[in-house]
PDB file of C-alpha atoms in Angstrom:
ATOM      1  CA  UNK A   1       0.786  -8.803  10.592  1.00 44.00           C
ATOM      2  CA  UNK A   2      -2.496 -10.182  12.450  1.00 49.00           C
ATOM      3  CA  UNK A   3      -5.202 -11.194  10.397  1.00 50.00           C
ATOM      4  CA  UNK A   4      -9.102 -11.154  12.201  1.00 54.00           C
ATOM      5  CA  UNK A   5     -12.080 -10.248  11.169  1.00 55.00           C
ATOM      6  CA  UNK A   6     -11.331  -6.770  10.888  1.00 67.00           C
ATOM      7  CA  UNK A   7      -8.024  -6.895   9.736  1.00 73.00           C
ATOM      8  CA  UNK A   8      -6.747  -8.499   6.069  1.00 77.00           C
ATOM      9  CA  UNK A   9      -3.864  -8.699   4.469  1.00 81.00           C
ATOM     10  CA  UNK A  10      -2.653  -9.232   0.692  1.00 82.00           C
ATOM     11  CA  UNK A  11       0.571  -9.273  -0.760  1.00 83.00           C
ATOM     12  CA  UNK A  12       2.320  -9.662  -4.704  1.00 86.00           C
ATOM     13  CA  UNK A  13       4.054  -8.659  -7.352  1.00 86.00           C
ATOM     14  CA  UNK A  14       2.910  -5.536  -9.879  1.00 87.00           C
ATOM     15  CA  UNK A  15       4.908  -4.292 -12.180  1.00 86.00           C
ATOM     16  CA  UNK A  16       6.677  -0.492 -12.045  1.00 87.00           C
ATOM     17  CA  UNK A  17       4.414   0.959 -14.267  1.00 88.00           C
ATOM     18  CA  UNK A  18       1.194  -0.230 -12.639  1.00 90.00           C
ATOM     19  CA  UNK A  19       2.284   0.980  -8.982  1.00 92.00           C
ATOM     20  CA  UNK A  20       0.442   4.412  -8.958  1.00 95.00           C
ATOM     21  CA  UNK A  21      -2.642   3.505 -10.645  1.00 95.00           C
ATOM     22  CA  UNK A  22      -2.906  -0.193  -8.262  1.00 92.00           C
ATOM     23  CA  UNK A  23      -2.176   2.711  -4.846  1.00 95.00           C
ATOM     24  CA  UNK A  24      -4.672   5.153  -6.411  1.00 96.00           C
ATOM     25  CA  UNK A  25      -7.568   1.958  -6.732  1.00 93.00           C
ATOM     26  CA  UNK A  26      -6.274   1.164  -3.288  1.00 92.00           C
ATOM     27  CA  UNK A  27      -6.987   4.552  -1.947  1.00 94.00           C
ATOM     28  CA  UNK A  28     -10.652   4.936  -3.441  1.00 94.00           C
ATOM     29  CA  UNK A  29     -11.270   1.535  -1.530  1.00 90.00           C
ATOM     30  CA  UNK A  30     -10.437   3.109   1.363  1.00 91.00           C
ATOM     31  CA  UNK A  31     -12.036   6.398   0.615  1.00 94.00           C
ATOM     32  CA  UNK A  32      -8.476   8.433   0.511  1.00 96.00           C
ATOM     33  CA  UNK A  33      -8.071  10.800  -2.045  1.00 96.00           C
ATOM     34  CA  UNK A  34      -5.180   9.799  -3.624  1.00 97.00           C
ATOM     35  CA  UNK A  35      -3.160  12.634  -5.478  1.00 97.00           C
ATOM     36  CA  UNK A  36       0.000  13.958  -7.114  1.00 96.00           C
ATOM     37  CA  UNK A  37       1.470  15.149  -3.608  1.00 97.00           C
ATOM     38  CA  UNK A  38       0.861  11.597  -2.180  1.00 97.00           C
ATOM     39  CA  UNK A  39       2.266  10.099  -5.601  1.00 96.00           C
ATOM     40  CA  UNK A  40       5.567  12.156  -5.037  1.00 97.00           C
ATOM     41  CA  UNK A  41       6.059  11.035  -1.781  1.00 97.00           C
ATOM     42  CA  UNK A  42       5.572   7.495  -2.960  1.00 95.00           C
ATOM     43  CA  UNK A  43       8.176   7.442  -5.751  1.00 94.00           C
ATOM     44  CA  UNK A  44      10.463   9.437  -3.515  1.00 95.00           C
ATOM     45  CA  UNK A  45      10.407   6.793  -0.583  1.00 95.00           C
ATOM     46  CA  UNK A  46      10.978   3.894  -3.243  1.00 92.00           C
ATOM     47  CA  UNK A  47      14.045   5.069  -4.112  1.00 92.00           C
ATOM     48  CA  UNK A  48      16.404   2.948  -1.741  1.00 91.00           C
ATOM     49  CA  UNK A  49      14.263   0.033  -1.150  1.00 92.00           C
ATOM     50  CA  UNK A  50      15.168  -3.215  -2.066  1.00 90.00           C
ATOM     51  CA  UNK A  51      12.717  -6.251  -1.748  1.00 88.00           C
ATOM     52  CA  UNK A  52      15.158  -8.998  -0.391  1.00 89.00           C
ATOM     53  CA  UNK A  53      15.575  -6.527   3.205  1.00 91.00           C
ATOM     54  CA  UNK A  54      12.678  -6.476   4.946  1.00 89.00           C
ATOM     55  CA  UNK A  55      13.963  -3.326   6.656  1.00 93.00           C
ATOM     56  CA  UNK A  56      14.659  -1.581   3.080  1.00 93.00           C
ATOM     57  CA  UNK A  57      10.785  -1.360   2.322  1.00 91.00           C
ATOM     58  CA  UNK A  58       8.591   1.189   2.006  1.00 93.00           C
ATOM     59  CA  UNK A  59       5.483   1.966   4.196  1.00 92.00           C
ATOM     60  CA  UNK A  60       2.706   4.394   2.850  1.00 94.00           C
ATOM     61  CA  UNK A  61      -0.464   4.921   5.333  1.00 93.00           C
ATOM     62  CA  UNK A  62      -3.819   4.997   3.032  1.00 92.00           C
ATOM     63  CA  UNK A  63      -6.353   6.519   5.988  1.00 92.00           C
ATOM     64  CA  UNK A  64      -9.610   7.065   4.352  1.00 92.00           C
ATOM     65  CA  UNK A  65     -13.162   7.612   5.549  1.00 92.00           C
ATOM     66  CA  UNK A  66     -13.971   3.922   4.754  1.00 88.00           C
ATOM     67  CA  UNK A  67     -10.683   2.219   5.717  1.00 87.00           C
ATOM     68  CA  UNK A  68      -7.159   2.388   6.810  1.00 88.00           C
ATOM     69  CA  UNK A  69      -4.862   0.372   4.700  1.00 88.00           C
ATOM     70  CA  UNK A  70      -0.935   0.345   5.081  1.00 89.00           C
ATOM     71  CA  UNK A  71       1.018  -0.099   2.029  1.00 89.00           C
ATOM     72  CA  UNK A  72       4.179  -1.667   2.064  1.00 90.00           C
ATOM     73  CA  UNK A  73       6.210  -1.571  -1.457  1.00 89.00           C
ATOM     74  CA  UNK A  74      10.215  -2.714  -2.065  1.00 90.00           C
ATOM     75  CA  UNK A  75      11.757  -2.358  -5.770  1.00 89.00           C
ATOM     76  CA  UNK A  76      12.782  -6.009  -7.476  1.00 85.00           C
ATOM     77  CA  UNK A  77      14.181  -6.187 -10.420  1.00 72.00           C
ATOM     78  CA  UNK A  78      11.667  -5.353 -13.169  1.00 63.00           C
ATOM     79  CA  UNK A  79       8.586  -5.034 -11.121  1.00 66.00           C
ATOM     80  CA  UNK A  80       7.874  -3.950  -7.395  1.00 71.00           C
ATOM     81  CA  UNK A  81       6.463  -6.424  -4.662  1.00 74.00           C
ATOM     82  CA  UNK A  82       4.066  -5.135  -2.424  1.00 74.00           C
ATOM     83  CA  UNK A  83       2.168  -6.060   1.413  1.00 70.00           C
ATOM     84  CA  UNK A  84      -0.848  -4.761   1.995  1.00 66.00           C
ATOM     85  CA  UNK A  85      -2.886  -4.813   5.436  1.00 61.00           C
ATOM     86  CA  UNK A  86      -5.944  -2.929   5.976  1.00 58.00           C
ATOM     87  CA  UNK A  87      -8.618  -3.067   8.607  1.00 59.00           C
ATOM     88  CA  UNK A  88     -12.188  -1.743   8.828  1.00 55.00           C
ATOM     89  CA  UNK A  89     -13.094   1.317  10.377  1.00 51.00           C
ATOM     90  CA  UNK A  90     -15.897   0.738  13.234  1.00 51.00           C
ATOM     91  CA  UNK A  91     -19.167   2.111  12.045  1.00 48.00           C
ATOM     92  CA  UNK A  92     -20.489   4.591  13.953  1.00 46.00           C
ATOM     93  CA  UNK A  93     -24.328   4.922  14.530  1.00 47.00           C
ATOM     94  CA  UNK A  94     -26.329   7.823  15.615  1.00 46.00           C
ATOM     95  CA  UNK A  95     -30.017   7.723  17.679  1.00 45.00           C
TER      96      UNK A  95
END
């Protein structure tokens, strides 16, 4: 994944339990509004992911009015690891 100045990206370890309150932080950042229907789509795509198959993991877009982050997530064995990139959104100016 590039990095610039516009671009970032982070990646870790969290554990299960933390995963949809760490994505719903992620997605005020980026001024998303982050809710049950989103949450559910999350847990659903986690299901056959594993974290040693880079092809096995799970991408969930975060496109908010502040900044697009993608969120990749793969199950380990107690806790999930996670990627995330996000970039700024140009600012748009008026007069």
């Amino acid at each position: 994944m590039a990095e610039s100045d516009r671009e970032r990206a982070v990646e870790g370890w969290i554990w299960n339990e933390n995963v949809q309150p760490f994505l719903a932080l992620l997605a005020r950042y980026a001024g998303y509004d982050f809710d049950g229907t989103d949450w559910q789509a999350v847990e659903l795509g986690l299901e056959a992911t594993d974290d040693e198959h880079l092809d096995r993991w799970y991408s969930y877009p975060l496109v908010g009015s502040d900044h697009h982050l993608e969120v990749r997530l793969a199950k380990a064995w107690v806790a999930m690891r996670f990627l995330s990139a996000w970039r700024e959104l140009p600012t748009l100016s008026c007069c």
